[in-house]
Coordinates of C-alpha atoms in Angstrom, one line a residue:
X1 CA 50.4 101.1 97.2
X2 CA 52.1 103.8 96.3
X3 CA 52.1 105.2 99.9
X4 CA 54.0 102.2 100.6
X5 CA 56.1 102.7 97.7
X6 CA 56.9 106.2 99.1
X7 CA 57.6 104.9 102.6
X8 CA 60.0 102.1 101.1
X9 CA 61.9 104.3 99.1
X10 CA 62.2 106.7 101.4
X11 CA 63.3 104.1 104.1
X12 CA 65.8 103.0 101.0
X13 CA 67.3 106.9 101.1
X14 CA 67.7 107.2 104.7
X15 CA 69.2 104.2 105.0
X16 CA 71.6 105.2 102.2
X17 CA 72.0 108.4 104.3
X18 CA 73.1 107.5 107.1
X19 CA 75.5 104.8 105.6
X20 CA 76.9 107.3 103.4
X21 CA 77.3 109.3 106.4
X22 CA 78.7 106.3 108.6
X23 CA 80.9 105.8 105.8
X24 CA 82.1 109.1 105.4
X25 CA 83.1 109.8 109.0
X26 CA 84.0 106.5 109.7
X27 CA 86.8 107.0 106.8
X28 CA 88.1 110.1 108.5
X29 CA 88.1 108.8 111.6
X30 CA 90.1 105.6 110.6
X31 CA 92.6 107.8 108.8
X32 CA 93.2 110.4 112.0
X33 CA 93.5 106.9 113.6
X34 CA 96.1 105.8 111.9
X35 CA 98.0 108.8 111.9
X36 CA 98.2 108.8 115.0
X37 CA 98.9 105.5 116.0
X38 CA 101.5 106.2 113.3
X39 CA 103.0 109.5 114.6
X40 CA 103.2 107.2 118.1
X41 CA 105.7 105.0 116.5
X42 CA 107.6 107.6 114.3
X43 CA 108.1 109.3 117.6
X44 CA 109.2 106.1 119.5
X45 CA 111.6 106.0 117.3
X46 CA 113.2 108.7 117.1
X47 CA 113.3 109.2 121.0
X48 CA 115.2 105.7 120.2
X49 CA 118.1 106.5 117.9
X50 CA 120.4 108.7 120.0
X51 CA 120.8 105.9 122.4
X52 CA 122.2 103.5 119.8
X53 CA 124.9 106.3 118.8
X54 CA 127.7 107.0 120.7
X55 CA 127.5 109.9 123.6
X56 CA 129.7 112.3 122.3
X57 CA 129.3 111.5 118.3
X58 CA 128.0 114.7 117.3
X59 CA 130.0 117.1 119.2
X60 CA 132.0 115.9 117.1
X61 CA 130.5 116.3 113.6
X62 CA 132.1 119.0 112.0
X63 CA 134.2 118.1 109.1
X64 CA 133.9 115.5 106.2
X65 CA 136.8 113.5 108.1
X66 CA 136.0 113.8 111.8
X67 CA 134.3 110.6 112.1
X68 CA 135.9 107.1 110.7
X69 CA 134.6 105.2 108.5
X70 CA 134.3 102.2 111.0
X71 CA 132.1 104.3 113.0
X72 CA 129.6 105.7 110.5
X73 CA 129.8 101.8 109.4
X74 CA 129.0 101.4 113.1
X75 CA 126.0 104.0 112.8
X76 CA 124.9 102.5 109.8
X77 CA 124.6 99.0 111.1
X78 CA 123.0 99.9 114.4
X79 CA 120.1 102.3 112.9
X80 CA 119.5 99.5 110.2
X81 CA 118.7 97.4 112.8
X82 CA 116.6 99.8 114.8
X83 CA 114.9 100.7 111.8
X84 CA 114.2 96.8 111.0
X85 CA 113.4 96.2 114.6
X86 CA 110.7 99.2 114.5
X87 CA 109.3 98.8 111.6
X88 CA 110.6 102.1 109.7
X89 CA 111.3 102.6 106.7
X90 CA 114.3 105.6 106.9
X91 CA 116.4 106.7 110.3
X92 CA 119.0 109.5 110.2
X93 CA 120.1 112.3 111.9
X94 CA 121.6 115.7 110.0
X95 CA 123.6 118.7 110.9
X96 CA 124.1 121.7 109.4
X97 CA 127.7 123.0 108.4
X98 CA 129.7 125.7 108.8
X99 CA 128.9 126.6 105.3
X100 CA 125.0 126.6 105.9
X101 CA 125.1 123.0 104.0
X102 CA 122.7 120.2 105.5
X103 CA 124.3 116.6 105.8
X104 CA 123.3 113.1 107.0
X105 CA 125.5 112.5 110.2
X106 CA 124.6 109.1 110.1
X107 CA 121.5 106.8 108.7
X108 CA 120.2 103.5 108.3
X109 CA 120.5 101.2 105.0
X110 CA 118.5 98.7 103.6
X111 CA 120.2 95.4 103.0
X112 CA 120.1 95.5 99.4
X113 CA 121.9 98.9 99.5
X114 CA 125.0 97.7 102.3
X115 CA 124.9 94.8 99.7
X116 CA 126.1 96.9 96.8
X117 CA 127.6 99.5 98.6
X118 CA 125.1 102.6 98.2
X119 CA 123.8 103.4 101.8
X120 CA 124.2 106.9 102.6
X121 CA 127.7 107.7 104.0
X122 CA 128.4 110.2 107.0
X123 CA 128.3 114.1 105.8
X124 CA 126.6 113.4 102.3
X125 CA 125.1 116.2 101.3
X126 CA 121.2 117.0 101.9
X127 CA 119.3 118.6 99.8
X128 CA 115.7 117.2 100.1
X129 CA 115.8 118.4 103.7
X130 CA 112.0 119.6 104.7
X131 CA 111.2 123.5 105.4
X132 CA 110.1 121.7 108.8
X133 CA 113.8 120.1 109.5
X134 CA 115.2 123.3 108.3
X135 CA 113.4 125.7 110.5
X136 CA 115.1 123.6 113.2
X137 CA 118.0 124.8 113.2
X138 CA 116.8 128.5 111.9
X139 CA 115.3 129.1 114.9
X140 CA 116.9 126.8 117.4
X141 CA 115.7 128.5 120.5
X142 CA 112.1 127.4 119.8
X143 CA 110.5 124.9 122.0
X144 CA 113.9 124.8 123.7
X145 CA 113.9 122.9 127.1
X146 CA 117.3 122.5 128.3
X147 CA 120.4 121.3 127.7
X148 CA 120.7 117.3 125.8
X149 CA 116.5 117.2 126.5
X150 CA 114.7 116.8 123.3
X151 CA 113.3 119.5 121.6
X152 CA 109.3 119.2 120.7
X153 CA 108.5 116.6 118.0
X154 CA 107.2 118.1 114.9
X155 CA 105.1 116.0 112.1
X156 CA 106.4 116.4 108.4
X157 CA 102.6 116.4 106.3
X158 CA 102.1 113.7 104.3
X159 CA 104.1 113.6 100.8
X160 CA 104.8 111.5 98.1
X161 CA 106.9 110.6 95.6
X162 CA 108.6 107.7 93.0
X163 CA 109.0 105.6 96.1
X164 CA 105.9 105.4 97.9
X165 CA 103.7 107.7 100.7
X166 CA 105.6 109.1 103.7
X167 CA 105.2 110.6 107.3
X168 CA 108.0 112.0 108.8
X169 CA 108.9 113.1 112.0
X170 CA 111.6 115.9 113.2
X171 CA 113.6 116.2 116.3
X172 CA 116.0 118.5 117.1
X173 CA 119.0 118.0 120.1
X174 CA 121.2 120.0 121.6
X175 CA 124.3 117.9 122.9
X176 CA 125.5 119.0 126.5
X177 CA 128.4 120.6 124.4
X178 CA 125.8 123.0 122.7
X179 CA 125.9 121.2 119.4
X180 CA 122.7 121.1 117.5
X181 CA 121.6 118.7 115.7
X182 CA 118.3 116.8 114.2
X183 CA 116.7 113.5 114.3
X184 CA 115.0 112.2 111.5
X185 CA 112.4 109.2 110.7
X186 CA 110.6 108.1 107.7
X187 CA 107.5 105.4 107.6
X188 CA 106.0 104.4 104.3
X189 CA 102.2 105.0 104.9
X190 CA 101.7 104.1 101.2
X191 CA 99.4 100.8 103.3
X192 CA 97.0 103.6 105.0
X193 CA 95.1 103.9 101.5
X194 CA 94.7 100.5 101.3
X195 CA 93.5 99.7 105.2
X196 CA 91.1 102.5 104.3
X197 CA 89.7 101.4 101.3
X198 CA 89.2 97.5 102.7
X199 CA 87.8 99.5 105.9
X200 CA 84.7 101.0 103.9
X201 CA 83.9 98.2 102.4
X202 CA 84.1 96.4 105.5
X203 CA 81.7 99.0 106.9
X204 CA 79.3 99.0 103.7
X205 CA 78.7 95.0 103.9
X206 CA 78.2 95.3 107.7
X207 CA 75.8 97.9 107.6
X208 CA 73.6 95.8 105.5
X209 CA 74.5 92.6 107.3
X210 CA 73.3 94.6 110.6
X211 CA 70.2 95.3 108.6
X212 CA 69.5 91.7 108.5
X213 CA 71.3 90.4 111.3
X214 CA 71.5 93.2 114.1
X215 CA 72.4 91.2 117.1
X216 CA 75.0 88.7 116.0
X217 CA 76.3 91.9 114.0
X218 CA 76.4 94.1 117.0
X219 CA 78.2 91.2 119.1
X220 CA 80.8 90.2 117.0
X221 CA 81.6 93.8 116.3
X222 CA 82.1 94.8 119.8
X223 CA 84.6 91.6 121.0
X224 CA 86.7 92.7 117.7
X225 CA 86.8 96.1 118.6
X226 CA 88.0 95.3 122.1
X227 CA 90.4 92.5 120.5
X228 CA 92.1 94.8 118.7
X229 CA 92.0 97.4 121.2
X230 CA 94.0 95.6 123.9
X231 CA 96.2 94.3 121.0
X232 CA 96.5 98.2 120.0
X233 CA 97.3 99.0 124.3
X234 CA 100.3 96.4 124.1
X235 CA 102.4 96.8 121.3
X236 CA 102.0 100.9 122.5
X237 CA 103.0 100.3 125.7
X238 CA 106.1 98.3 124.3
X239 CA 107.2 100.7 121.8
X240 CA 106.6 103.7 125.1
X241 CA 108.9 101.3 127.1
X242 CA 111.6 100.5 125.3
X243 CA 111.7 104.0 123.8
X244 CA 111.9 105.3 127.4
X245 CA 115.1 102.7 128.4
X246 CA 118.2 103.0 126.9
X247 CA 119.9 99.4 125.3
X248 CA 123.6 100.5 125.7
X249 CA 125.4 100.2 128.4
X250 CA 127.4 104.0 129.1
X251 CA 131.1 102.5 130.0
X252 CA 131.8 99.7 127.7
X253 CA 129.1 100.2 124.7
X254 CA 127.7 96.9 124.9
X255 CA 124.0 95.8 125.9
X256 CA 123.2 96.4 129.5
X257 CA 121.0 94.2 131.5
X258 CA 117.6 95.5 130.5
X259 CA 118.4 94.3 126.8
X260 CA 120.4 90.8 128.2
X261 CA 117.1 90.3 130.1
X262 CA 114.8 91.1 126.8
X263 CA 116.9 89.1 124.6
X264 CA 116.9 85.7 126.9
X265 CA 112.6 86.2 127.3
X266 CA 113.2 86.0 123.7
X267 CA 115.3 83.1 123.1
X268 CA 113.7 81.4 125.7
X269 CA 110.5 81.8 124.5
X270 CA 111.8 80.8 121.0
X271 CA 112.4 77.8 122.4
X272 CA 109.5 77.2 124.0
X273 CA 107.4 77.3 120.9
X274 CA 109.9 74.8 119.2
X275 CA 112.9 76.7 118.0
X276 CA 116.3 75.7 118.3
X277 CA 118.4 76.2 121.9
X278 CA 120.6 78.5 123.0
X279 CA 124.1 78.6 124.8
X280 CA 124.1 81.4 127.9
X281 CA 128.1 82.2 128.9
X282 CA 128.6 84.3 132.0
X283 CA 131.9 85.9 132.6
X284 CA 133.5 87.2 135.4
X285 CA 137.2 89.1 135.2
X286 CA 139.6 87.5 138.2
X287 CA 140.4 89.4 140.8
X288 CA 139.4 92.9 139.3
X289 CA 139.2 94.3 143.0
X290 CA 143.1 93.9 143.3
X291 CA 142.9 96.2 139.5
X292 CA 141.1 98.9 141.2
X293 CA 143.3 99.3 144.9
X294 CA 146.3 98.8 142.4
X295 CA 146.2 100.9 139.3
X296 CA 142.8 102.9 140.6
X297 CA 139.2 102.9 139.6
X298 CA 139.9 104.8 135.9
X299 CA 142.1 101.7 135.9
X300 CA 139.4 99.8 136.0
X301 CA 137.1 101.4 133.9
X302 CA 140.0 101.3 131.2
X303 CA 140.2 97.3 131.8
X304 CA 136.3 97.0 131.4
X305 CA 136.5 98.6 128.4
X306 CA 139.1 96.8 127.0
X307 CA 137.8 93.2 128.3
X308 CA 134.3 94.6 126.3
X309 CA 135.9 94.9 123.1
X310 CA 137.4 91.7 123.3
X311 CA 134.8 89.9 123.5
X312 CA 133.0 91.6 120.8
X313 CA 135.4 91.1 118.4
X314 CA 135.3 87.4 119.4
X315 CA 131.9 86.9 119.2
X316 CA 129.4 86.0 116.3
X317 CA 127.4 89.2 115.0
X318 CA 124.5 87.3 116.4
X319 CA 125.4 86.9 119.3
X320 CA 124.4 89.2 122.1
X321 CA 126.8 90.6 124.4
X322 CA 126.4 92.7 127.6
X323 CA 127.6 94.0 130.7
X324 CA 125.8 91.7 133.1
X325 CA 126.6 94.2 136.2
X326 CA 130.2 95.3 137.9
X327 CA 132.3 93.0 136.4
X328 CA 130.5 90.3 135.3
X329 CA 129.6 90.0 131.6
X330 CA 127.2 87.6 129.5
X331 CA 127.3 86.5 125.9
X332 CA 123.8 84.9 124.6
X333 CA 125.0 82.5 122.3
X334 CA 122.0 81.6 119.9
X335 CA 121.1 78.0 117.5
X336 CA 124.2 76.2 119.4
X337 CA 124.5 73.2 121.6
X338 CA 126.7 72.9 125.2
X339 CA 129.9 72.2 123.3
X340 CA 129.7 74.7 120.7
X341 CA 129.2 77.2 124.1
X342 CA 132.1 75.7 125.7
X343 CA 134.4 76.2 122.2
X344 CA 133.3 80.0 122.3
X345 CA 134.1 80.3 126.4
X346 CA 137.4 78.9 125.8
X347 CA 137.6 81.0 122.7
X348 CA 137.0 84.2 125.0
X349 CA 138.9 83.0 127.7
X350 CA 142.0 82.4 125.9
X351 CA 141.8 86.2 123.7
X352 CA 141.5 87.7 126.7
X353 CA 144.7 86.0 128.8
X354 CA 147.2 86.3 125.3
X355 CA 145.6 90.1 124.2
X356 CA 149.2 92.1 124.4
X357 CA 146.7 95.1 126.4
X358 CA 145.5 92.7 129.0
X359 CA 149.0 91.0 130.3
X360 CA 150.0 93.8 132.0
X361 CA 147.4 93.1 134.2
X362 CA 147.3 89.4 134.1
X363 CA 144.0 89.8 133.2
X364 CA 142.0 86.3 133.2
X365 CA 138.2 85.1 133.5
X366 CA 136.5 82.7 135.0
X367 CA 133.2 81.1 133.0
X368 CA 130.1 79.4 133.6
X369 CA 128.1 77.6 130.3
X370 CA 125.2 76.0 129.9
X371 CA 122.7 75.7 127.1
X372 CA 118.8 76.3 127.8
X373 CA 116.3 73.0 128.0
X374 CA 112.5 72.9 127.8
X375 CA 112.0 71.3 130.9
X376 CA 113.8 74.5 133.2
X377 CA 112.1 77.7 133.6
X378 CA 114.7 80.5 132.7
X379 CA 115.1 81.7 136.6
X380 CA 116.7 78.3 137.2
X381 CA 118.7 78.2 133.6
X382 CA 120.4 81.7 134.9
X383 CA 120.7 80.3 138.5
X384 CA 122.7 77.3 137.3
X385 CA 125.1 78.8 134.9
X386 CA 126.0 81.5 137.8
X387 CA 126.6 78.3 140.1
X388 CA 128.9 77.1 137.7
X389 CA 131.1 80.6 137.5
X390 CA 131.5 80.5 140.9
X391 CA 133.1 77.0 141.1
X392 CA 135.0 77.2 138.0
X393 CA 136.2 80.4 140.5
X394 CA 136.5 78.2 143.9
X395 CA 138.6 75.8 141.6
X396 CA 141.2 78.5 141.0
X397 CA 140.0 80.7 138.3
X398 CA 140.9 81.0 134.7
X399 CA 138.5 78.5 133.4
X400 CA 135.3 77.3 131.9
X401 CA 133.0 75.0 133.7
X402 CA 130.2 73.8 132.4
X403 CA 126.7 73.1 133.4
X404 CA 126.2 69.5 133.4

């Protein structure tokens, strides 16, 4: 009896053992884990937020007043929405002054502080920079690659304070110009603690559930883990992706066609699963060869421009616009109907014939709407809203036709 005694209380400590051990390295491995899944995502980020500022922005950082303040309201609102969209909690980039001062070239805000008026403004002052972001620009020759290529990545350790747990990442650019400065990103990690704690229980209660149950254990374990795995393989690859591809088109600052094509898989997919439709507008400026043999292809660019910003300003704020290709443009017109499309066409169409800039070239645009159905796959949605451009074109230009 008390052999067995031995035997069972023995078999009680090395089961103990090796769950303690389990345990133990199963916590560290989950943390390293998550690290680096997090580190991942800081980085995809911060490849991400020089494409959403314009080229040339921080060439010209130098003074308190060399950017406006529509532009840094500009920066504010675009890296609030990448930092919403990526799941973030701080973007910003800094420079460092002719007085040796760090400053915030631009940043992202949460609502609550655009609300009341207390994001952090262009050229605010920085003292909480990191030894890590300073060393940056101390020794700026470091890890240097070339010209406007990103400098290596480095990982701010993990800190804390009043407002949670953070990981940090810094990345320093050199502009073509020469100008150096650093890209920034925050993530709350304040959740890893949490995800580890629930993880050990997890692994206590199924090491003793294995001891009873081994196979149904062993089974349900392994279709999780490869569950979770592919899950884990797709949202990296679409963070790699998009991180990779820039959103902006380069001559007229609004979406190109990788982000029109995102967007409407989006909304049509929204739709699918029983959201509300969506108006699609596609735009195409009159005779803009005869612009280019006449006033020359700057000319042109000029005109693109222009015609871009006019239809920004005359469109929702969520709404998305883009540069379609050459001179055709698209507007993605969300939660509306057919006529509320046509009312924003004509809208467009008419700002851009009256805009004082555009008469000199008696700029006009011809415009194909439609609104997206259920019962049409998106290849034939596009394909008959293009059909309709081109006869409100064959029927003398300068108007909106729409799908019917």
């Amino acid at each position: 009896m008390k052999r067995e005694t031995i035997k069972m209380i023995a078999a009680v400590g090395f089961t103990l053992a090796i769950l303690t051990a389990y345990s133990v390295l199963n916590y560290f491995y989950e943390k390293n884990r998550l690290i680096a899944q997090i580190d991942k995502q800081l980085y995809s980020a911060a490849v991400a937020v020089p494409f959403v500022l314009v080229n040339d922005f921080h060439d010209r950082t130098t003074t308190s007043t060399s950017i406006s303040i529509s532009e840094d309201n500009q920066n504010i609102k675009n890296l609030s929405k990448l930092n919403n969209q990526l799941g973030t909690k701080f973007l910003y980039t800094v420079i460092r002054d002719i007085n040796g001062i760090y400053r915030i070239s631009s940043s992202s805000a949460l609502a609550s502080e655009i609300a009341k008026n207390k994001e952090v403004r262009y050229f605010t002052p920085y003292p909480d920079a990191s030894e890590v972001l300073k060393k940056s620009f101390e020794n700026p020759s470091i890890n240097f690659i070339k010209p406007n290529k990103i400098y290596k990545a480095q990982y701010v350790p993990i800190f804390s304070d009043r407002w949670g747990t953070y990981r940090s990442i810094v990345l320093p650019i050199r502009t073509l110009k020469g100008k150096l400065y650093v890209v920034g990103v925050d993530m709350d990690i304040t959740y890893v603690n949490t995800v580890l704690k629930e993880n050990t229980i997890k692994t206590i209660l199924s090491f003793f559930l294995f001891l009873i149950s081994i196979i149904p254990i062993v089974i349900t374990y392994n279709l999780m883990l490869k569950r979770k795995q592919k899950e884990y393989q797709e949202v990296h690859k679409l963070y790699i992706d998009k991180s990779k591809l820039s959103i902006t088109d380069p001559l007229t600052k609004l979406y190109n066609r990788y982000k029109l094509d995102y967007e409407l898989e989006l909304q049509y997919n929204n739709l699918q699963r029983g959201g509300n439709p969506f108006s699609l507008l596609i735009l195409d400026i009159d005779h803009f060869k005869n612009i280019n043999d006449q006033y020359g292809h700057q000319t042109g660019d000029q005109v693109l421009q222009l015609f871009a910003d006019i239809l920004k300003k005359n469109s929702r704020i969520t709404d998305t616009v883009g540069r379609w290709g050459g001179e055709e443009f698209m507007v993605i017109y969300p939660n509306s109907d057919l006529e509320k499309g046509f009312i924003l066409a004509e809208k467009l169409r008419l700002s851009i014939m009256e805009s004082k800039e555009t008469q000199k070239y008696n700029l006009t645009v011809s415009i194909g709407v439609g609104v997206c159905k259920k019962n049409i796959n998106l290849d034939q949605f596009l394909k008959k809203v293009d059909e309709t451009l081109y006869q409100a074109k064959k029927m003398g230009r300068n108007q909106t036709i729409k799908v019917i």
